[in-house]
mmCIF file of C-alpha atoms in Angstrom:
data_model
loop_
_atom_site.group_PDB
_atom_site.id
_atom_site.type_symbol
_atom_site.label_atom_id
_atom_site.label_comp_id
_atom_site.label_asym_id
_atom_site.label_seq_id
_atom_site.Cartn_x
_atom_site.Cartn_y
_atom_site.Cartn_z
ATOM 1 C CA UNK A 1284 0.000 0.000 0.000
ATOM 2 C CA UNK A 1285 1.634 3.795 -0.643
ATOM 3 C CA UNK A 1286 2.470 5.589 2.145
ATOM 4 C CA UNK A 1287 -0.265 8.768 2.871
ATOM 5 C CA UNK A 1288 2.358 10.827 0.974
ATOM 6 C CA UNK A 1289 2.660 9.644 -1.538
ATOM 7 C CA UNK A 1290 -1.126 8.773 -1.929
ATOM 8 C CA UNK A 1291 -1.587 12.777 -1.207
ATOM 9 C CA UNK A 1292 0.718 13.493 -4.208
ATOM 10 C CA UNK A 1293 -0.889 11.352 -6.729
ATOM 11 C CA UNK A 1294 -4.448 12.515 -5.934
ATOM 12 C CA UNK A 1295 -3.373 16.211 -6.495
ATOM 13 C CA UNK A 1296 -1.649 15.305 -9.558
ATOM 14 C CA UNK A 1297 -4.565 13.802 -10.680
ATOM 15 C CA UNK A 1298 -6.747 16.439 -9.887
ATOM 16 C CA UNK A 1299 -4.528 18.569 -12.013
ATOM 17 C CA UNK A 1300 -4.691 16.638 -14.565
ATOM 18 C CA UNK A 1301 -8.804 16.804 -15.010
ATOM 19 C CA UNK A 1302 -8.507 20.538 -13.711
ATOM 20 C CA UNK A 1303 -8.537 21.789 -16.947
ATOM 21 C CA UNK A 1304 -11.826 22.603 -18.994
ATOM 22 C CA UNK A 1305 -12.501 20.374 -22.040
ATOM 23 C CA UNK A 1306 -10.997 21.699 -25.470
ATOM 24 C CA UNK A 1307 -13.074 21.347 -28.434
ATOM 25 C CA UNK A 1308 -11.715 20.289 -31.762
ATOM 26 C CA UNK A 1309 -11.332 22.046 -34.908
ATOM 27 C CA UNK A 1310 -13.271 19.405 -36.337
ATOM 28 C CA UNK A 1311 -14.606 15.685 -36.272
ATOM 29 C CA UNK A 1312 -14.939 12.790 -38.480
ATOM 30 C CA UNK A 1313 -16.854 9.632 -37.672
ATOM 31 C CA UNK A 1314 -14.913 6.372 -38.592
ATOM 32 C CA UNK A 1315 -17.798 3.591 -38.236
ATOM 33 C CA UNK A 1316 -21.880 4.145 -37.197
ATOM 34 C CA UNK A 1317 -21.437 4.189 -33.461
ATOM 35 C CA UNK A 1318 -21.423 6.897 -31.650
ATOM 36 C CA UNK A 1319 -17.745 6.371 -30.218
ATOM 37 C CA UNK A 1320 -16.254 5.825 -33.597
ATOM 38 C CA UNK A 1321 -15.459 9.232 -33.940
ATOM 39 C CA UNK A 1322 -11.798 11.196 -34.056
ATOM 40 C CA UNK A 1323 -11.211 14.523 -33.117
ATOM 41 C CA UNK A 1324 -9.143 16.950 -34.916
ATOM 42 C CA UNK A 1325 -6.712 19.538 -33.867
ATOM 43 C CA UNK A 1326 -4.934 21.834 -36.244
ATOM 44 C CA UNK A 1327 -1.443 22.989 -35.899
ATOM 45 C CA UNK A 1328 -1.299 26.449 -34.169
ATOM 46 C CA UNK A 1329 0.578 29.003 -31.545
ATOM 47 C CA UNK A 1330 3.745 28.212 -31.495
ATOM 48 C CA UNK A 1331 6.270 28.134 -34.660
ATOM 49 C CA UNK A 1332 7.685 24.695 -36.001
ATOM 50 C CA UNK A 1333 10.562 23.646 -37.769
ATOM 51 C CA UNK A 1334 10.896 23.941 -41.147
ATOM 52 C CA UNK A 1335 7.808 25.380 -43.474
ATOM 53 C CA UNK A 1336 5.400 22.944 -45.171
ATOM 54 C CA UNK A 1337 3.309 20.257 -43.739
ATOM 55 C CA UNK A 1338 3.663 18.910 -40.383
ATOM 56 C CA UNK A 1339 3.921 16.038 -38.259
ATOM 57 C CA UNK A 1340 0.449 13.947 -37.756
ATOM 58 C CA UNK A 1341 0.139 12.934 -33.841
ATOM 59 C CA UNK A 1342 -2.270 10.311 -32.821
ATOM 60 C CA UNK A 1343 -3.535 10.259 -29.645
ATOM 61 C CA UNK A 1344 -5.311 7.210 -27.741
ATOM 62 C CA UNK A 1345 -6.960 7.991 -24.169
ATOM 63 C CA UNK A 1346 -6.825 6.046 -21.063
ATOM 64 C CA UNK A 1347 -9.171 5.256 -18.335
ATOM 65 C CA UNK A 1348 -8.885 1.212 -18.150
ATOM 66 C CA UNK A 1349 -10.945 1.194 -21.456
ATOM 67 C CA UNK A 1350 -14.361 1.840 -19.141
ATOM 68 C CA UNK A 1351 -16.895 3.982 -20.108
ATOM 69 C CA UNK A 1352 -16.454 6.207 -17.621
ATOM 70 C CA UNK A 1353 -13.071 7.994 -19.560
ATOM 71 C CA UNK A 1354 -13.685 8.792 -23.076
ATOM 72 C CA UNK A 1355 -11.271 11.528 -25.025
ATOM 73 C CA UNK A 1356 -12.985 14.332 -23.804
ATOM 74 C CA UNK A 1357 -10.580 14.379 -20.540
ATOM 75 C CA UNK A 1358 -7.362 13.937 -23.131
ATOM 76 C CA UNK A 1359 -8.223 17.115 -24.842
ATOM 77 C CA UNK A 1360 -6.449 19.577 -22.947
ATOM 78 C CA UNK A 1361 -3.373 17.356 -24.280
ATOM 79 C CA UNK A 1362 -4.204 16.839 -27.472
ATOM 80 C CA UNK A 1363 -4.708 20.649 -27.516
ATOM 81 C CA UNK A 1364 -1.393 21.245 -25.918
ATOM 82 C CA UNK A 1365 0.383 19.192 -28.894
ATOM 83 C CA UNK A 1366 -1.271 21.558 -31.480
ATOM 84 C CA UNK A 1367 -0.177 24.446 -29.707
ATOM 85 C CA UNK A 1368 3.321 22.449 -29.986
ATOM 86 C CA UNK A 1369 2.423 23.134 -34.131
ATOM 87 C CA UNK A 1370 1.667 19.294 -34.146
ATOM 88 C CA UNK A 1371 -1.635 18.439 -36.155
ATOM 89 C CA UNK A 1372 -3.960 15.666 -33.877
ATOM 90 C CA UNK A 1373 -6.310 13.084 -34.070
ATOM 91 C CA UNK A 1374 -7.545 12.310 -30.834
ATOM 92 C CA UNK A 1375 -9.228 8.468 -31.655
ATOM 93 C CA UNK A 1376 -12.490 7.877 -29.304
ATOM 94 C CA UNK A 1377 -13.318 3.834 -29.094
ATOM 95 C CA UNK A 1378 -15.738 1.836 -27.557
ATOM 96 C CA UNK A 1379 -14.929 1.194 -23.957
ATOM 97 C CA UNK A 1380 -16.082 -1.195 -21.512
ATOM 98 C CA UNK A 1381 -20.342 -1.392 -20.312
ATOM 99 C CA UNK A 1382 -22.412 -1.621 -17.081
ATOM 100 C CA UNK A 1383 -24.043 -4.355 -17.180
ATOM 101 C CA UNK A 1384 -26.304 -5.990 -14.056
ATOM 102 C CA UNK A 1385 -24.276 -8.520 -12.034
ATOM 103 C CA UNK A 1386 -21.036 -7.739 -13.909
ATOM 104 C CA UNK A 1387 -17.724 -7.302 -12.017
ATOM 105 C CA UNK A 1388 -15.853 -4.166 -12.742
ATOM 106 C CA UNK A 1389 -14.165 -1.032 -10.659
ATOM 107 C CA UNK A 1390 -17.190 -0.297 -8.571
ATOM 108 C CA UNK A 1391 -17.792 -3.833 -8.172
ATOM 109 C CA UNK A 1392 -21.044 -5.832 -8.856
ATOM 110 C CA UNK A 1393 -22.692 -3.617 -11.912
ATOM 111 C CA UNK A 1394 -19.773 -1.501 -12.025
ATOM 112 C CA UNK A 1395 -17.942 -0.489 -15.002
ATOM 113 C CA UNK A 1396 -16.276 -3.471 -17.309
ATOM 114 C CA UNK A 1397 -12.802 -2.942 -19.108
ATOM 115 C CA UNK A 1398 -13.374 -2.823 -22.258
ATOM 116 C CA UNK A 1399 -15.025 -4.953 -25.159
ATOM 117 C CA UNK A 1400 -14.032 -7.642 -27.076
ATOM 118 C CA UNK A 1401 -13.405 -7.455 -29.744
ATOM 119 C CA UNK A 1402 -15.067 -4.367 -29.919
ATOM 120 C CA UNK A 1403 -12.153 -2.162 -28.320
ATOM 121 C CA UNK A 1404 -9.817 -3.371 -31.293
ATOM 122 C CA UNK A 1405 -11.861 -3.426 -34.091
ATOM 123 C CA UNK A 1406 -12.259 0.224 -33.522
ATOM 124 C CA UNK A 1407 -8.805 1.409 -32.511
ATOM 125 C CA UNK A 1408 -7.800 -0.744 -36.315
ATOM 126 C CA UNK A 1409 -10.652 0.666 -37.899
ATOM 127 C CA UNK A 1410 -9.466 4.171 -36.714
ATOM 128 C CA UNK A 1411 -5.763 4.457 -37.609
ATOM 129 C CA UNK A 1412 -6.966 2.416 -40.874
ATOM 130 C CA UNK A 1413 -9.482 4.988 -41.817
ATOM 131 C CA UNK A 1414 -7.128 7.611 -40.827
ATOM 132 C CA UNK A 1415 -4.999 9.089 -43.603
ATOM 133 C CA UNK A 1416 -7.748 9.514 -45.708
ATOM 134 C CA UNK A 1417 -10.065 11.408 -42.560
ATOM 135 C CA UNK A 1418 -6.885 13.233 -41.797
ATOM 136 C CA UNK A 1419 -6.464 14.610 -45.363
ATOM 137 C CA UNK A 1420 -9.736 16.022 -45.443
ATOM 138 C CA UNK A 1421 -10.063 17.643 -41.988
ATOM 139 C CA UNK A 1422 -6.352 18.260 -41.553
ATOM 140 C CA UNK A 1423 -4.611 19.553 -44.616
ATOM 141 C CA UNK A 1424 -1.651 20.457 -42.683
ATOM 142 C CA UNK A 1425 -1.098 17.224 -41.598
ATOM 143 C CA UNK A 1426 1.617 15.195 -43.327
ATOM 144 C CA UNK A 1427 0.516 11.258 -42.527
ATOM 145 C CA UNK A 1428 4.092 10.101 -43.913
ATOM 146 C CA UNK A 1429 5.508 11.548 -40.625
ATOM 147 C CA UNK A 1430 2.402 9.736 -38.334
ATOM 148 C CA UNK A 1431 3.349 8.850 -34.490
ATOM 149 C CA UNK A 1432 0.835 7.317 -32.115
ATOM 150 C CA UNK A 1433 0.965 8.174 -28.495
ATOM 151 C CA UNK A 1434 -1.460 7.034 -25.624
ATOM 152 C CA UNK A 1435 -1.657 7.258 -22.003
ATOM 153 C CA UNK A 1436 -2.174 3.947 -19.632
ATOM 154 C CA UNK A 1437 -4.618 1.902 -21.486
ATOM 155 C CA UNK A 1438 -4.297 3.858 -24.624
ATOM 156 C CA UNK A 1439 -0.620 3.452 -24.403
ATOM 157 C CA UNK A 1440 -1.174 -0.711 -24.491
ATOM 158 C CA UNK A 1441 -3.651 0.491 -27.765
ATOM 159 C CA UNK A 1442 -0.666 2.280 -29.198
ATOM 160 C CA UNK A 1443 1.844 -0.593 -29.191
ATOM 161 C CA UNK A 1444 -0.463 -2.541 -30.082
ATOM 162 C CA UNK A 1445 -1.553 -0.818 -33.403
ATOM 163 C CA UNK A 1446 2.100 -0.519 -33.865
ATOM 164 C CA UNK A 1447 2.418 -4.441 -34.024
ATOM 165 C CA UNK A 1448 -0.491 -5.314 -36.174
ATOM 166 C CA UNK A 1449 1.681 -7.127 -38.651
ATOM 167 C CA UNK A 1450 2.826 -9.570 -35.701
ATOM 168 C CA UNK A 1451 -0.534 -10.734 -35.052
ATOM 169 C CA UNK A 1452 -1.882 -14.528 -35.339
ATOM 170 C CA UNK A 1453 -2.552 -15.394 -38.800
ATOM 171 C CA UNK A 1454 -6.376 -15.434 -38.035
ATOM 172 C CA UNK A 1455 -6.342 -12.018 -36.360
ATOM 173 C CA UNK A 1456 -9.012 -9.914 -37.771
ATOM 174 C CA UNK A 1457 -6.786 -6.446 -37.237
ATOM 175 C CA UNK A 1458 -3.667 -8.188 -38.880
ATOM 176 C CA UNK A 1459 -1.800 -6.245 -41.375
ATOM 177 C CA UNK A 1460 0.435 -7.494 -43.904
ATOM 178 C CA UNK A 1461 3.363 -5.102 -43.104
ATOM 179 C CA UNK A 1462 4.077 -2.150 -40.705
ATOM 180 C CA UNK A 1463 1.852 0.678 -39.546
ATOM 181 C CA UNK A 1464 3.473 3.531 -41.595
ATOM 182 C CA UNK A 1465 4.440 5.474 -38.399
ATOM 183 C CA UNK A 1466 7.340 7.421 -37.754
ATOM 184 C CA UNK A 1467 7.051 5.905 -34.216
ATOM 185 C CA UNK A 1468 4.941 5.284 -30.749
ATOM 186 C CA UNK A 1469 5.660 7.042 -27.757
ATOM 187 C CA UNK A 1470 3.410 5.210 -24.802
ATOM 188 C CA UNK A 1471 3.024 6.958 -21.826
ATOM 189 C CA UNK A 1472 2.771 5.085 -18.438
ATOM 190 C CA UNK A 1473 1.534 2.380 -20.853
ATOM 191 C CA UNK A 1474 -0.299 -0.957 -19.541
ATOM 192 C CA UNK A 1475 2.060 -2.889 -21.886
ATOM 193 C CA UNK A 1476 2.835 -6.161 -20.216
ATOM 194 C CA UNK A 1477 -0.638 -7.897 -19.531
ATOM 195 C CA UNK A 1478 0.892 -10.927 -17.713
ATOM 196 C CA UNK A 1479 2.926 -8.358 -15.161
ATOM 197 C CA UNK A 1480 -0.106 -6.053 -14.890
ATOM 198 C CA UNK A 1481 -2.345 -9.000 -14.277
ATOM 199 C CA UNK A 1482 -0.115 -10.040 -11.244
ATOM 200 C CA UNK A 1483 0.031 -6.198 -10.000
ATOM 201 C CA UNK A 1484 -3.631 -5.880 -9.802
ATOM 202 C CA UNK A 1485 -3.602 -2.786 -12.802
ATOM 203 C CA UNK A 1486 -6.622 -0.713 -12.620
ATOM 204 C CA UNK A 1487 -8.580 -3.294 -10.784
ATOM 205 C CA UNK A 1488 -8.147 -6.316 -12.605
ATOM 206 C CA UNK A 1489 -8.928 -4.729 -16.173
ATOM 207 C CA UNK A 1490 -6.370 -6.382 -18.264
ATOM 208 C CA UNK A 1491 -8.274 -9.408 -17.452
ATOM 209 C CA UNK A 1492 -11.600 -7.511 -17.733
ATOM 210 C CA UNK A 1493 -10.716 -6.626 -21.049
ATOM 211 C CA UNK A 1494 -10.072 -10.074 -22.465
ATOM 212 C CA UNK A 1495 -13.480 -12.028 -21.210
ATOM 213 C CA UNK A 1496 -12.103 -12.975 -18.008
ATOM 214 C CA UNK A 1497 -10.291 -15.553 -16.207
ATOM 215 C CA UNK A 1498 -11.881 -18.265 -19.113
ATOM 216 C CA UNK A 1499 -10.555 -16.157 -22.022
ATOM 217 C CA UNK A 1500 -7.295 -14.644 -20.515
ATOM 218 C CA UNK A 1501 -4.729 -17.127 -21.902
ATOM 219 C CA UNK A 1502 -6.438 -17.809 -24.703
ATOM 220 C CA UNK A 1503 -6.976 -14.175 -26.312
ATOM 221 C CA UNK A 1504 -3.196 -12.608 -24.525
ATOM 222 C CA UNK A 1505 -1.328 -13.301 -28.263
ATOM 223 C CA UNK A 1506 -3.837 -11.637 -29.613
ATOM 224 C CA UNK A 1507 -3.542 -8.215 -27.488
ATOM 225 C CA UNK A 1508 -0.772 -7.916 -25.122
ATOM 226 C CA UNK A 1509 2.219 -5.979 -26.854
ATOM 227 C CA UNK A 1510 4.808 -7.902 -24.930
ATOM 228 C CA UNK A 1511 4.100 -10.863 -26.809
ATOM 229 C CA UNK A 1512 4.243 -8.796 -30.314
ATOM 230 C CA UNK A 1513 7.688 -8.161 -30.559
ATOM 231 C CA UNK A 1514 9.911 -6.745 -32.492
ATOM 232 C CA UNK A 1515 7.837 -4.299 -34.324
ATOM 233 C CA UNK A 1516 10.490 -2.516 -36.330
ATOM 234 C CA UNK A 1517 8.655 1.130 -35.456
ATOM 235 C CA UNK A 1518 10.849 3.097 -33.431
ATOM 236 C CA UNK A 1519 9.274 3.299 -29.718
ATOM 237 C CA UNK A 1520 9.547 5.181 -26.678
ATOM 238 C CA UNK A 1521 8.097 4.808 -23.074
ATOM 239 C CA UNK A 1522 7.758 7.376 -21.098
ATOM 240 C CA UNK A 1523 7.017 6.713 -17.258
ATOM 241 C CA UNK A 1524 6.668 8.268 -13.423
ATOM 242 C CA UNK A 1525 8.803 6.785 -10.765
ATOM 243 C CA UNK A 1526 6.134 6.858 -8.163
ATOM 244 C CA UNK A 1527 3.465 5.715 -10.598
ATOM 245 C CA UNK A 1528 1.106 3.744 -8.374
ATOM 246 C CA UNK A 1529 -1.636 3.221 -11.192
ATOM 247 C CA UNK A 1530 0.515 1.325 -13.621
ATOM 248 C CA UNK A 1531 4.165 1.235 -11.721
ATOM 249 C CA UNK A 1532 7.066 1.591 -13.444
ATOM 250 C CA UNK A 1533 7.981 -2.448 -13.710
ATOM 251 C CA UNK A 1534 4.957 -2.924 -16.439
ATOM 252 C CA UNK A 1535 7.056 -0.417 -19.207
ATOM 253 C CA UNK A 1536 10.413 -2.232 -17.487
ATOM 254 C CA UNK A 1537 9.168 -5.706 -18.456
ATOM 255 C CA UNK A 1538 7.965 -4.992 -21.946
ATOM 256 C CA UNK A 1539 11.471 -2.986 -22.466
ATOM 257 C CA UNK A 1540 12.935 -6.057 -21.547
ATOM 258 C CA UNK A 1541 11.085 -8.046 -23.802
ATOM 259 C CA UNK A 1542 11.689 -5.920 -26.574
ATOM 260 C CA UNK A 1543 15.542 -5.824 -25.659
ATOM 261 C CA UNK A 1544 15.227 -10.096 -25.671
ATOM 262 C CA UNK A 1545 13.393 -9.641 -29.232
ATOM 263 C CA UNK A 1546 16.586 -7.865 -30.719
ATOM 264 C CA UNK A 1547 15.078 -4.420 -30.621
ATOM 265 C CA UNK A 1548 15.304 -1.291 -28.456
ATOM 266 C CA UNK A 1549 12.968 0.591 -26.987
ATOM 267 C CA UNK A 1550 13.819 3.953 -25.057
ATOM 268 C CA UNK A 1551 12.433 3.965 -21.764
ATOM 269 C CA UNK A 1552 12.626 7.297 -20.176
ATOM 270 C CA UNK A 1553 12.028 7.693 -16.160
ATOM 271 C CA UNK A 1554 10.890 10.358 -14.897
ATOM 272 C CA UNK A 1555 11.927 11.134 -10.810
ATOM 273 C CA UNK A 1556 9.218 12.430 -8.416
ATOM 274 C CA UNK A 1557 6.517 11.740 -11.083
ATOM 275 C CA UNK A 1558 3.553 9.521 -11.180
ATOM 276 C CA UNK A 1559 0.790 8.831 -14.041
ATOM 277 C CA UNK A 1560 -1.435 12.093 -14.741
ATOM 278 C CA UNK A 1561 1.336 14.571 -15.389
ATOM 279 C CA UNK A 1562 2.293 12.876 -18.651
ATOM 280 C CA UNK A 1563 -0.714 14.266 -19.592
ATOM 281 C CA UNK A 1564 -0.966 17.098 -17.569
ATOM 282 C CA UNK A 1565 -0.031 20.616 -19.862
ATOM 283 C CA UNK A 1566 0.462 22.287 -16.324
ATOM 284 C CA UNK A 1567 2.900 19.708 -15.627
ATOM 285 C CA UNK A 1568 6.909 19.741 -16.502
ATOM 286 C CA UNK A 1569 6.539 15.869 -17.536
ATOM 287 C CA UNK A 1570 3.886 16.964 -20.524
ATOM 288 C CA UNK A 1571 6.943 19.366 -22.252
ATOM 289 C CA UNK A 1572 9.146 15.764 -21.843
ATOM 290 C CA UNK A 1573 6.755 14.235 -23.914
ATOM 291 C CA UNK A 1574 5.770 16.597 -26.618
ATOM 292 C CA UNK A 1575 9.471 16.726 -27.183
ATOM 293 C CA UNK A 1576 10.039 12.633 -26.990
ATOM 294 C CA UNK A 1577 6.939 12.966 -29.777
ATOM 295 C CA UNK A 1578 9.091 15.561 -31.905
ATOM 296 C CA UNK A 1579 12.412 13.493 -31.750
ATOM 297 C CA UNK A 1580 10.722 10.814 -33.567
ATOM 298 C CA UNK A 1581 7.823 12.841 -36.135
ATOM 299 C CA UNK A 1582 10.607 15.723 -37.346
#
């Protein structure tokens, strides 16, 4: 259990982090018929980038242990920060976990489930497959041969795993032929190791939530934990708080490790005295550390 300190700091950093008012997009394009297959748009803006021409296309994928309760609207303040950074964004909405009567979940018996399967990743492939051609119209700026995905806790796991598409089982619906043409991913305090964040309890349970449950866990992992799709060949960075107690610091460890034991490298920066909302936080010194991870790897 943390210490009251270090409780106290996380629950103001995470009251920063939803502090700030919603930021509405410059525009939005539906990717599917339900109402959550929808992206948000954010056009370069404020501040002056490198170079003249188009610019970098960022992706972003919200957290929230894929429950209803989180959609992109409390992302938006970042996704807004990274245009001001003279990135253009797609913030990607999905469909999240249900409440359903007599279902397990965060609140317990009704409460919220994690996810849907194979609802979740139908849409996040749908999304970043629909993409270029949404991102043309809406976001002429936008340059989609210099694409990088980013996404915070459980939209960091949806990151690396649209970035490993191509590693998939052979009978993987979302299964690409080659490589996601993206520059890179950089996954924020990312729930990328399912088999270490089952054992750590992650968001109450949800990696197991999200798969069907105890019956399906095994069965479906191959399928959607990013430590098991390895190497991906797109250039990847993790960015993660020290005194993270929502996803600690050993889940990003572990799937660094596993990349390292694949033959490939993945940068794994730490960040001291820091736990999971600041990534995301534009009030927060750890959100400049990541728009400028982002820009290493889009200019």
């Amino acid at each position: 259990m943390p210490d009251d300190a270090a409780a106290a700091r996380a629950a103001a950093e995470e009251q920063s982090a939803f502090s700030h008012p919603a930021v509405d997009p410059d525009s939005t394009a539906a990717y599917g018929d339900h109402p959550d297959q929808v992206i948000d748009f954010y056009a370069p803006r404020g501040e002056t980038v490198p170079g003249a021409g188009p610019v970098p296309l960022v992706v972003v994928l919200h957290g929230g242990a894929w429950r209803p309760p989180y959609d992109r609207k409390h992302i938006s303040p970042f996704a807004d920060f990274l245009a001001r950074r003279g990135f253009a964004v797609a913030s990607v909405e999905y469909r999240r976990g249900a409440v359903l009567p007599g279902q397990g979940g965060e609140g317990g018996a009704g409460g919220p489930l994690a996810g849907r399967w194979p609802d979740t990743f139908d849409d996040v492939a749908a999304a970043l497959d629909a993409l270029p051609a949404l991102a043309r119209e809406a976001l002429p700026q936008a340059d989609p041969r210099r694409m990088v995905i980013t996404g915070h806790s459980a939209g960091g796991h949806l990151a690396l795993w649209a970035a490993a598409r191509h590693l998939l089982p052979a009978d993987a619906p979302w299964r690409i032929s080659g490589p996601a043409p993206l520059r890179g991913v950089v996954a924020l305090a990312p729930i990328a190791d399912f088999e270490v964040s089952d054992k750590l309890g992650v968001c109450g349970g949800a990696v197991r939530q999200l798969l069907g449950g105890d019956e399906k866990f095994a069965e479906r992992r191959p399928y959607a934990d990013p430590a098991l799709l390895l190497p991906t060949g797109i250039a990847t960075a993790l960015v993660q708080g020290r005194t993270d107690l929502i996803v600690p610091q050993a889940v990003a460890e572990s799937y660094a490790d596993a990349a390292a034991k694949s033959g490939e490298m993945v940068g794994l920066t730490l960040l001291e005295d820091v736990g999971h909302f600041p990534l995301i936080d534009p009030a927060a010194d750890a959100c400049a550390v990541v728009a400028e991870e982002i820009a290493q790897l889009a200019w």
